[in-house]
């Protein structure tokens, strides 16, 4: 017997607990080439909100009545594949359930790093880390000596973007977050040069004060007003990595775009959207670099952990509202 | 004695004739290393509107009471430089006047192509052609077999973008323009596969009908609603070359940006602004390719020509309102 979270109904605007249902299911035994995995942690991510709509996107929408899915890390307990053995730790895409049966080819075995918790493979050493790494280096083409601004900077991806930029020699790292506590965390714990609370308003003024010489790179997790402010502050040949737009995910009406986008012409700006799944080939590079920094204690991998599958919908909703610092995870077993 | 057009006052919103004044001036004799040029044609371009504001931009603002400047082609009549001789035809940046004195290093000697009029060196074989060429090929990375949409398609740059795309093997070339006559011109004279009148409204629907399988490249001359429609219709990995935003140049209030910009994430779109002056190194390639097409009659270089310096302000204002088909020029001498 296992438990899973299903989509009960599609949210209109902000999701509510009633959009989800917890179900008990009997798991089938793994077939030839399959494995059975006891999930230890699952990830809740902003992009999942888009999949709850009945709309074509870069990933297919979740189906009503079916279990949700997403990143998870777990321990193989049954294997009918020569490639994996019981006791192996794997990451895979069948989260939102306590026990998963999947094709062994869909799982990636984790090479454990001493001193690094398994949950990191959903965060700094997983898709979250790869998103930060690829977005900053391959999409925004950050170079040593440049100034970087990242929104959602206390979140899972943003907290890594700022740290990677700092460790790679940024001239200035600026972040925005949604509370004074998070702003203090960015500066005192993660080594940001400056940070501000976007809920205070005056976003453009706050950004201009935080980065008085302008910025070269904006890593955009939120869209909206912060993207507009960044376009104002970007220097010549600046780049925007468009990673997500959490500020509009729950909007029920179209949200106006930046009213200064035409500045991209004279400033020769590049705005580029990306999806991490296109960039799996960079995973080994990312794990090598970030893994070394983690071991050496130079990179902080912050997590907000909620216990129990039954609390996963609440963790997801809270994450969308910014309740987390660092990566939001649900612990499914110890 | 020569005549020149000066900026009398800065326009607020749409420019009016009173913002300009015609003045008679006595030209100084060329000094050492300088040349005197009798201008034959001058260019009026959308970007000049931005320079009439008292605002920092990628080019410095025009000064009140001083002559305007911009692209011109003329004949050297006096030379105190070993590099140029009387009778040479040159392009340079001292338009808006009948006679110009400038450093010989600021002029570029034109290699005349038989059968190609000198005015083409302000259009297809000048900065206009380079803008179209670089924007389509180097900024938007157009490749054979892709579908292209260009706004302002009956204008100077747009009419070349569509033709270059067709000549380089686009699967489909779609243009928008501001009248039924221009739409017919795009299809019947320039070989566009489809075109529509943006003044009819329903821009997104018209674009979707004109490009039922979507577009890979959008060459943006106008911004506003057409950029928003293009973002909707762009396919995965689509690119936008942001060349200008004539729809907002005369706005006195901020104009909302595209409300669907977040689609750039899931569709992995790239939006990139550019200024042609960064890409002078590509001029020889452009002249070789477009020059050959012009000689062979495969490329149409359409012009709307107004006679007389005194009519240059009106030509500029009319161009901003879309009165021209192809390149808008002012003939200053025969």
PDB file of N, CA and C in Angstrom, chain B residues 93-157:
ATOM      1  N   UNK B  93      27.364  61.157 -42.636  1.00  0.00           N
ATOM      2  CA  UNK B  93      26.327  61.364 -41.637  1.00  0.00           C
ATOM      3  C   UNK B  93      25.836  62.795 -41.504  1.00  0.00           C
ATOM      4  N   UNK B  94      26.105  63.632 -42.529  1.00  0.00           N
ATOM      5  CA  UNK B  94      25.719  65.050 -42.426  1.00  0.00           C
ATOM      6  C   UNK B  94      24.592  65.382 -43.393  1.00  0.00           C
ATOM      7  N   UNK B  95      23.462  64.711 -43.175  1.00  0.00           N
ATOM      8  CA  UNK B  95      22.264  65.037 -43.935  1.00  0.00           C
ATOM      9  C   UNK B  95      21.573  66.266 -43.359  1.00  0.00           C
ATOM     10  N   UNK B  96      20.360  66.518 -43.812  1.00  0.00           N
ATOM     11  CA  UNK B  96      19.552  67.675 -43.396  1.00  0.00           C
ATOM     12  C   UNK B  96      20.226  68.996 -43.806  1.00  0.00           C
ATOM     13  N   UNK B  97      21.064  68.968 -44.813  1.00  0.00           N
ATOM     14  CA  UNK B  97      21.689  70.191 -45.339  1.00  0.00           C
ATOM     15  C   UNK B  97      22.064  69.921 -46.801  1.00  0.00           C
ATOM     16  N   UNK B  98      22.172  71.016 -47.561  1.00  0.00           N
ATOM     17  CA  UNK B  98      22.463  70.863 -48.981  1.00  0.00           C
ATOM     18  C   UNK B  98      23.949  70.667 -49.246  1.00  0.00           C
ATOM     19  N   UNK B  99      24.755  71.262 -48.398  1.00  0.00           N
ATOM     20  CA  UNK B  99      26.202  71.208 -48.586  1.00  0.00           C
ATOM     21  C   UNK B  99      26.826  70.901 -47.234  1.00  0.00           C
ATOM     22  N   UNK B 100      27.757  69.967 -47.216  1.00  0.00           N
ATOM     23  CA  UNK B 100      28.366  69.549 -45.951  1.00  0.00           C
ATOM     24  C   UNK B 100      29.879  69.626 -46.040  1.00  0.00           C
ATOM     25  N   UNK B 101      30.485  70.101 -44.967  1.00  0.00           N
ATOM     26  CA  UNK B 101      31.941  70.085 -44.845  1.00  0.00           C
ATOM     27  C   UNK B 101      32.278  69.123 -43.721  1.00  0.00           C
ATOM     28  N   UNK B 102      33.124  68.159 -44.017  1.00  0.00           N
ATOM     29  CA  UNK B 102      33.420  67.129 -43.023  1.00  0.00           C
ATOM     30  C   UNK B 102      34.812  66.573 -43.235  1.00  0.00           C
ATOM     31  N   UNK B 103      35.283  65.898 -42.204  1.00  0.00           N
ATOM     32  CA  UNK B 103      36.569  65.210 -42.285  1.00  0.00           C
ATOM     33  C   UNK B 103      36.446  64.062 -43.294  1.00  0.00           C
ATOM     34  N   UNK B 104      37.459  63.922 -44.130  1.00  0.00           N
ATOM     35  CA  UNK B 104      37.391  62.875 -45.160  1.00  0.00           C
ATOM     36  C   UNK B 104      37.221  61.490 -44.543  1.00  0.00           C
ATOM     37  N   UNK B 105      37.744  61.301 -43.326  1.00  0.00           N
ATOM     38  CA  UNK B 105      37.621  59.996 -42.662  1.00  0.00           C
ATOM     39  C   UNK B 105      36.205  59.654 -42.256  1.00  0.00           C
ATOM     40  N   UNK B 106      35.324  60.653 -42.244  1.00  0.00           N
ATOM     41  CA  UNK B 106      33.927  60.407 -41.879  1.00  0.00           C
ATOM     42  C   UNK B 106      33.070  60.032 -43.087  1.00  0.00           C
ATOM     43  N   UNK B 107      33.689  60.062 -44.272  1.00  0.00           N
ATOM     44  CA  UNK B 107      32.935  59.725 -45.490  1.00  0.00           C
ATOM     45  C   UNK B 107      33.373  58.361 -45.994  1.00  0.00           C
ATOM     46  N   UNK B 108      32.451  57.662 -46.625  1.00  0.00           N
ATOM     47  CA  UNK B 108      32.771  56.358 -47.211  1.00  0.00           C
ATOM     48  C   UNK B 108      32.519  56.449 -48.712  1.00  0.00           C
ATOM     49  N   UNK B 109      33.552  56.181 -49.489  1.00  0.00           N
ATOM     50  CA  UNK B 109      33.409  56.271 -50.944  1.00  0.00           C
ATOM     51  C   UNK B 109      32.556  55.121 -51.455  1.00  0.00           C
ATOM     52  N   UNK B 110      31.637  55.438 -52.343  1.00  0.00           N
ATOM     53  CA  UNK B 110      30.708  54.449 -52.888  1.00  0.00           C
ATOM     54  C   UNK B 110      31.304  53.839 -54.148  1.00  0.00           C
ATOM     55  N   UNK B 111      31.325  52.505 -54.204  1.00  0.00           N
ATOM     56  CA  UNK B 111      31.679  51.825 -55.452  1.00  0.00           C
ATOM     57  C   UNK B 111      30.387  51.679 -56.235  1.00  0.00           C
ATOM     58  N   UNK B 112      30.250  52.471 -57.278  1.00  0.00           N
ATOM     59  CA  UNK B 112      28.982  52.454 -58.004  1.00  0.00           C
ATOM     60  C   UNK B 112      28.767  51.113 -58.717  1.00  0.00           C
ATOM     61  N   UNK B 113      27.530  50.650 -58.675  1.00  0.00           N
ATOM     62  CA  UNK B 113      27.147  49.413 -59.352  1.00  0.00           C
ATOM     63  C   UNK B 113      26.286  49.807 -60.553  1.00  0.00           C
ATOM     64  N   UNK B 114      26.652  49.370 -61.775  1.00  0.00           N
ATOM     65  CA  UNK B 114      25.886  49.767 -62.954  1.00  0.00           C
ATOM     66  C   UNK B 114      24.404  49.426 -62.798  1.00  0.00           C
ATOM     67  N   UNK B 115      23.576  50.376 -63.105  1.00  0.00           N
ATOM     68  CA  UNK B 115      22.130  50.143 -63.047  1.00  0.00           C
ATOM     69  C   UNK B 115      21.521  50.351 -61.677  1.00  0.00           C
ATOM     70  N   UNK B 116      22.366  50.606 -60.667  1.00  0.00           N
ATOM     71  CA  UNK B 116      21.846  50.825 -59.311  1.00  0.00           C
ATOM     72  C   UNK B 116      21.945  52.321 -59.005  1.00  0.00           C
ATOM     73  N   UNK B 117      20.828  52.989 -58.706  1.00  0.00           N
ATOM     74  CA  UNK B 117      20.870  54.432 -58.472  1.00  0.00           C
ATOM     75  C   UNK B 117      21.621  54.773 -57.188  1.00  0.00           C
ATOM     76  N   UNK B 118      22.161  55.974 -57.144  1.00  0.00           N
ATOM     77  CA  UNK B 118      22.941  56.384 -55.971  1.00  0.00           C
ATOM     78  C   UNK B 118      22.106  56.381 -54.693  1.00  0.00           C
ATOM     79  N   UNK B 119      20.822  56.649 -54.842  1.00  0.00           N
ATOM     80  CA  UNK B 119      19.959  56.672 -53.657  1.00  0.00           C
ATOM     81  C   UNK B 119      19.965  55.318 -52.934  1.00  0.00           C
ATOM     82  N   UNK B 120      20.278  54.248 -53.660  1.00  0.00           N
ATOM     83  CA  UNK B 120      20.286  52.920 -53.029  1.00  0.00           C
ATOM     84  C   UNK B 120      21.309  52.843 -51.899  1.00  0.00           C
ATOM     85  N   UNK B 121      22.309  53.727 -51.937  1.00  0.00           N
ATOM     86  CA  UNK B 121      23.319  53.687 -50.876  1.00  0.00           C
ATOM     87  C   UNK B 121      22.812  54.265 -49.560  1.00  0.00           C
ATOM     88  N   UNK B 122      21.630  54.830 -49.584  1.00  0.00           N
ATOM     89  CA  UNK B 122      20.948  55.173 -48.328  1.00  0.00           C
ATOM     90  C   UNK B 122      19.893  54.120 -47.998  1.00  0.00           C
ATOM     91  N   UNK B 123      19.583  53.237 -48.958  1.00  0.00           N
ATOM     92  CA  UNK B 123      18.533  52.243 -48.768  1.00  0.00           C
ATOM     93  C   UNK B 123      19.113  50.843 -48.731  1.00  0.00           C
ATOM     94  N   UNK B 124      18.828  50.089 -49.778  1.00  0.00           N
ATOM     95  CA  UNK B 124      19.186  48.667 -49.787  1.00  0.00           C
ATOM     96  C   UNK B 124      20.679  48.441 -49.585  1.00  0.00           C
ATOM     97  N   UNK B 125      21.516  49.342 -50.086  1.00  0.00           N
ATOM     98  CA  UNK B 125      22.959  49.136 -49.979  1.00  0.00           C
ATOM     99  C   UNK B 125      23.593  49.999 -48.886  1.00  0.00           C
ATOM    100  N   UNK B 126      22.761  50.596 -48.043  1.00  0.00           N
ATOM    101  CA  UNK B 126      23.271  51.443 -46.969  1.00  0.00           C
ATOM    102  C   UNK B 126      22.882  50.904 -45.603  1.00  0.00           C
ATOM    103  N   UNK B 127      22.703  51.825 -44.668  1.00  0.00           N
ATOM    104  CA  UNK B 127      22.388  51.404 -43.300  1.00  0.00           C
ATOM    105  C   UNK B 127      21.058  50.661 -43.240  1.00  0.00           C
ATOM    106  N   UNK B 128      20.122  51.034 -44.126  1.00  0.00           N
ATOM    107  CA  UNK B 128      18.831  50.353 -44.163  1.00  0.00           C
ATOM    108  C   UNK B 128      19.011  48.883 -44.519  1.00  0.00           C
ATOM    109  N   UNK B 129      19.766  48.630 -45.569  1.00  0.00           N
ATOM    110  CA  UNK B 129      20.016  47.253 -45.975  1.00  0.00           C
ATOM    111  C   UNK B 129      20.790  46.482 -44.908  1.00  0.00           C
ATOM    112  N   UNK B 130      21.755  47.164 -44.307  1.00  0.00           N
ATOM    113  CA  UNK B 130      22.554  46.491 -43.278  1.00  0.00           C
ATOM    114  C   UNK B 130      21.687  46.143 -42.065  1.00  0.00           C
ATOM    115  N   UNK B 131      20.761  47.034 -41.730  1.00  0.00           N
ATOM    116  CA  UNK B 131      19.856  46.766 -40.611  1.00  0.00           C
ATOM    117  C   UNK B 131      19.036  45.507 -40.876  1.00  0.00           C
ATOM    118  N   UNK B 132      18.476  45.416 -42.070  1.00  0.00           N
ATOM    119  CA  UNK B 132      17.672  44.247 -42.421  1.00  0.00           C
ATOM    120  C   UNK B 132      18.521  42.971 -42.416  1.00  0.00           C
ATOM    121  N   UNK B 133      19.689  43.080 -43.008  1.00  0.00           N
ATOM    122  CA  UNK B 133      20.572  41.923 -43.187  1.00  0.00           C
ATOM    123  C   UNK B 133      21.073  41.392 -41.848  1.00  0.00           C
ATOM    124  N   UNK B 134      21.612  42.287 -41.049  1.00  0.00           N
ATOM    125  CA  UNK B 134      22.161  41.895 -39.745  1.00  0.00           C
ATOM    126  C   UNK B 134      21.053  41.430 -38.801  1.00  0.00           C
ATOM    127  N   UNK B 135      19.952  42.145 -38.793  1.00  0.00           N
ATOM    128  CA  UNK B 135      18.858  41.781 -37.891  1.00  0.00           C
ATOM    129  C   UNK B 135      18.313  40.394 -38.193  1.00  0.00           C
ATOM    130  N   UNK B 136      18.114  40.123 -39.459  1.00  0.00           N
ATOM    131  CA  UNK B 136      17.548  38.827 -39.837  1.00  0.00           C
ATOM    132  C   UNK B 136      18.558  37.698 -39.645  1.00  0.00           C
ATOM    133  N   UNK B 137      19.794  37.916 -40.084  1.00  0.00           N
ATOM    134  CA  UNK B 137      20.760  36.814 -40.131  1.00  0.00           C
ATOM    135  C   UNK B 137      21.584  36.677 -38.854  1.00  0.00           C
ATOM    136  N   UNK B 138      22.034  37.798 -38.295  1.00  0.00           N
ATOM    137  CA  UNK B 138      22.964  37.725 -37.166  1.00  0.00           C
ATOM    138  C   UNK B 138      22.264  37.840 -35.812  1.00  0.00           C
ATOM    139  N   UNK B 139      21.179  38.590 -35.775  1.00  0.00           N
ATOM    140  CA  UNK B 139      20.475  38.773 -34.505  1.00  0.00           C
ATOM    141  C   UNK B 139      19.400  37.693 -34.339  1.00  0.00           C
ATOM    142  N   UNK B 140      18.550  37.526 -35.349  1.00  0.00           N
ATOM    143  CA  UNK B 140      17.479  36.529 -35.253  1.00  0.00           C
ATOM    144  C   UNK B 140      17.945  35.148 -35.709  1.00  0.00           C
ATOM    145  N   UNK B 141      19.131  35.071 -36.279  1.00  0.00           N
ATOM    146  CA  UNK B 141      19.681  33.776 -36.716  1.00  0.00           C
ATOM    147  C   UNK B 141      18.717  33.003 -37.614  1.00  0.00           C
ATOM    148  N   UNK B 142      18.110  33.728 -38.552  1.00  0.00           N
ATOM    149  CA  UNK B 142      17.224  33.068 -39.517  1.00  0.00           C
ATOM    150  C   UNK B 142      17.963  31.971 -40.280  1.00  0.00           C
ATOM    151  N   UNK B 143      17.294  30.835 -40.432  1.00  0.00           N
ATOM    152  CA  UNK B 143      17.855  29.742 -41.225  1.00  0.00           C
ATOM    153  C   UNK B 143      16.849  29.326 -42.301  1.00  0.00           C
ATOM    154  N   UNK B 144      17.382  28.877 -43.403  1.00  0.00           N
ATOM    155  CA  UNK B 144      16.572  28.374 -44.521  1.00  0.00           C
ATOM    156  C   UNK B 144      15.485  27.427 -44.015  1.00  0.00           C
ATOM    157  N   UNK B 145      14.295  27.578 -44.547  1.00  0.00           N
ATOM    158  CA  UNK B 145      13.208  26.690 -44.163  1.00  0.00           C
ATOM    159  C   UNK B 145      12.362  27.204 -43.014  1.00  0.00           C
ATOM    160  N   UNK B 146      12.740  28.349 -42.429  1.00  0.00           N
ATOM    161  CA  UNK B 146      11.970  28.890 -41.318  1.00  0.00           C
ATOM    162  C   UNK B 146      10.939  29.913 -41.810  1.00  0.00           C
ATOM    163  N   UNK B 147       9.946  30.146 -40.958  1.00  0.00           N
ATOM    164  CA  UNK B 147       8.883  31.110 -41.263  1.00  0.00           C
ATOM    165  C   UNK B 147       9.175  32.438 -40.572  1.00  0.00           C
ATOM    166  N   UNK B 148       9.026  33.521 -41.327  1.00  0.00           N
ATOM    167  CA  UNK B 148       9.403  34.853 -40.849  1.00  0.00           C
ATOM    168  C   UNK B 148       8.198  35.784 -40.901  1.00  0.00           C
ATOM    169  N   UNK B 149       8.028  36.556 -39.841  1.00  0.00           N
ATOM    170  CA  UNK B 149       7.046  37.651 -39.824  1.00  0.00           C
ATOM    171  C   UNK B 149       7.806  38.946 -39.603  1.00  0.00           C
ATOM    172  N   UNK B 150       7.481  39.959 -40.415  1.00  0.00           N
ATOM    173  CA  UNK B 150       8.092  41.267 -40.231  1.00  0.00           C
ATOM    174  C   UNK B 150       6.993  42.318 -40.198  1.00  0.00           C
ATOM    175  N   UNK B 151       7.069  43.204 -39.207  1.00  0.00           N
ATOM    176  CA  UNK B 151       6.127  44.325 -39.139  1.00  0.00           C
ATOM    177  C   UNK B 151       6.752  45.533 -39.832  1.00  0.00           C
ATOM    178  N   UNK B 152       5.939  46.506 -40.148  1.00  0.00           N
ATOM    179  CA  UNK B 152       6.437  47.633 -40.926  1.00  0.00           C
ATOM    180  C   UNK B 152       7.004  47.130 -42.242  1.00  0.00           C
ATOM    181  N   UNK B 153       6.342  46.148 -42.819  1.00  0.00           N
ATOM    182  CA  UNK B 153       6.938  45.385 -43.926  1.00  0.00           C
ATOM    183  C   UNK B 153       6.995  46.169 -45.228  1.00  0.00           C
ATOM    184  N   UNK B 154       6.198  47.224 -45.337  1.00  0.00           N
ATOM    185  CA  UNK B 154       6.279  48.053 -46.540  1.00  0.00           C
ATOM    186  C   UNK B 154       7.256  49.210 -46.345  1.00  0.00           C
ATOM    187  N   UNK B 155       7.849  49.295 -45.178  1.00  0.00           N
ATOM    188  CA  UNK B 155       8.815  50.347 -44.904  1.00  0.00           C
ATOM    189  C   UNK B 155      10.202  49.985 -45.421  1.00  0.00           C
ATOM    190  N   UNK B 156      11.139  50.856 -45.138  1.00  0.00           N
ATOM    191  CA  UNK B 156      12.471  50.705 -45.728  1.00  0.00           C
ATOM    192  C   UNK B 156      13.146  49.410 -45.286  1.00  0.00           C
ATOM    193  N   UNK B 157      13.222  49.187 -44.011  1.00  0.00           N
ATOM    194  CA  UNK B 157      13.890  47.986 -43.516  1.00  0.00           C
ATOM    195  C   UNK B 157      13.009  46.752 -43.750  1.00  0.00           C
TER     196      UNK B 157
END
